[in-house]
Amino acid sequence: MEARAIQRGVRQSARKMRLVIDLIRGQAVPEADAILRFSKKRAARQIHKVLKSAVANAQQAAQRENAAFDADSLRVTYAVVNEGQTLKRFTAAAMGRGTPILKRTSHVEIRVAGAEAPVKPSPTEKPAAAKAEAKGEKKPRAKAKKRAPAKKKKTTKKASK
């Protein structure tokens, strides 16, 4: 079960928000929730809203499919902050000039998914290479690496007297 949430146009620079989003990427949802709740960064509040929305979206998806849902088993599989539209403003400067002010925005995207056990191949199943040999096919060969041409040695001429 995977769900995502996106918040666009957050009025904070992406660079500042990435410092916080890096802390929760790959974490379990309860751990990420605790990290964001107790962080002193302003970006943590916005990211926390997006995380709660992603969990709620996962719950709704599970409800639609009549599946069991446990929010504690979810993990943050994908968390990214991209740059949004930059608002360009001007302020007064010396000698009648104007100085630009760039008000940066960002887009936050978080995906959560249930922690599922990886599917292991059954012991009776043969690997792909063994299957190919059984059919009489050749094994794929590894490509040979090209070598760089050998460097020429510099010869020094001895000065004659």
XYZ file of C-alpha atoms in Angstrom:
161
model
C 0.000 0.000 0.000
C 1.536 3.295 -1.070
C 0.168 6.792 -0.658
C 1.548 10.235 -1.302
C 0.898 13.841 -0.414
C 2.159 17.004 -2.093
C 2.116 20.571 -0.834
C 2.981 23.220 -3.369
C 4.012 26.822 -2.898
C 5.344 26.607 0.656
C 6.779 30.025 1.489
C 10.248 28.870 2.475
C 13.341 28.145 0.439
C 13.903 24.581 -0.687
C 17.443 24.636 0.661
C 16.241 25.218 4.229
C 13.490 22.625 3.945
C 15.865 19.958 2.611
C 17.783 20.071 5.902
C 14.672 18.792 7.678
C 13.390 16.390 5.000
C 16.745 14.581 5.005
C 16.147 13.655 8.665
C 12.954 11.685 7.953
C 13.720 10.006 4.624
C 13.584 6.209 5.087
C 12.308 6.415 8.685
C 9.237 4.693 10.079
C 6.253 7.046 10.290
C 6.125 7.194 14.137
C 9.848 8.059 14.263
C 9.494 10.679 11.529
C 6.483 12.142 13.349
C 8.510 12.480 16.564
C 11.481 14.021 14.750
C 9.283 16.637 13.106
C 7.233 17.383 16.210
C 10.294 18.196 18.322
C 12.396 19.930 15.678
C 13.022 23.647 16.183
C 13.125 24.379 12.457
C 10.201 26.281 10.904
C 10.202 23.873 7.955
C 9.373 20.959 10.271
C 5.820 22.236 10.801
C 5.041 22.288 7.061
C 6.665 18.901 6.456
C 4.749 17.446 9.415
C 1.478 18.536 7.787
C 2.437 16.789 4.554
C 3.433 13.606 6.420
C 0.098 13.512 8.270
C -1.703 13.999 4.954
C 0.200 11.117 3.339
C -0.702 8.813 6.251
C -4.358 9.870 5.990
C -4.272 9.178 2.231
C -2.877 5.695 2.928
C -5.656 5.084 5.433
C -8.306 6.158 2.904
C -6.791 3.917 0.221
C -6.848 0.953 2.629
C -10.453 1.709 3.509
C -11.438 1.817 -0.184
C -9.813 -1.587 -0.765
C -11.230 -3.079 2.457
C -7.686 -3.872 3.613
C -6.251 -3.887 7.124
C -4.429 -0.669 8.014
C -1.717 -0.030 10.590
C -0.175 3.457 10.519
C 2.762 2.303 12.675
C 3.921 -0.133 9.988
C 4.284 2.615 7.345
C 7.672 3.975 6.262
C 8.657 7.166 4.470
C 9.852 5.718 1.160
C 10.213 8.954 -0.801
C 10.591 12.466 0.562
C 11.742 15.341 -1.598
C 11.635 19.136 -1.643
C 11.793 20.895 -5.013
C 12.036 24.571 -5.819
C 8.788 26.364 -6.542
C 8.039 29.678 -8.170
C 10.236 32.583 -7.035
C 8.356 35.780 -6.222
C 10.374 38.792 -7.389
C 10.030 42.038 -5.463
C 12.037 45.257 -5.226
C 13.004 47.437 -2.286
C 14.400 50.942 -2.183
C 18.149 51.345 -2.184
C 20.615 54.236 -2.108
C 20.591 56.946 -4.790
C 17.113 56.149 -6.076
C 17.885 52.583 -7.086
C 15.875 49.449 -6.518
C 17.341 46.251 -5.123
C 15.714 42.926 -6.004
C 14.319 40.641 -3.314
C 13.758 36.978 -4.230
C 11.029 35.335 -2.158
C 11.574 31.647 -2.750
C 8.930 28.932 -2.512
C 9.129 25.150 -2.552
C 7.116 22.012 -3.244
C 7.137 19.151 -0.710
C 6.306 15.563 -1.735
C 6.197 12.615 0.658
C 5.300 8.990 -0.147
C 4.639 6.394 2.516
C 4.345 2.635 2.028
C 3.687 -0.369 4.227
C 6.696 -2.365 5.331
C 6.293 -5.563 3.347
C 8.619 -8.548 3.550
C 10.735 -8.958 0.401
C 9.642 -11.836 -1.810
C 12.248 -14.618 -1.792
C 12.492 -17.061 -4.694
C 11.475 -20.607 -3.815
C 14.363 -23.080 -3.359
C 13.074 -25.238 -6.224
C 13.185 -22.309 -8.650
C 16.371 -22.045 -10.719
C 18.202 -18.774 -11.304
C 17.789 -17.095 -14.700
C 21.239 -18.220 -15.943
C 20.472 -21.872 -15.139
C 17.142 -21.599 -16.974
C 18.904 -20.265 -20.069
C 21.390 -23.165 -20.059
C 18.583 -25.677 -19.708
C 16.936 -24.251 -22.827
C 20.228 -24.499 -24.727
C 20.801 -20.739 -24.888
C 24.190 -19.178 -24.436
C 25.081 -17.151 -21.381
C 25.278 -13.425 -21.976
C 28.906 -12.361 -22.200
C 30.341 -9.469 -20.264
C 31.475 -6.637 -22.494
C 35.217 -6.128 -22.721
C 36.502 -2.808 -21.450
C 38.336 -0.585 -23.885
C 41.810 0.296 -22.826
C 43.251 3.740 -23.186
C 46.216 3.965 -25.554
C 49.578 3.627 -23.823
C 51.315 6.891 -23.033
C 54.524 7.601 -24.861
C 57.571 7.965 -22.718
C 59.330 11.268 -23.002
C 62.972 10.933 -23.887
C 65.381 13.538 -22.677
C 68.324 14.468 -24.778
C 71.543 14.961 -22.944
C 73.219 18.204 -23.713
C 76.583 17.683 -25.308
C 79.520 19.864 -24.377
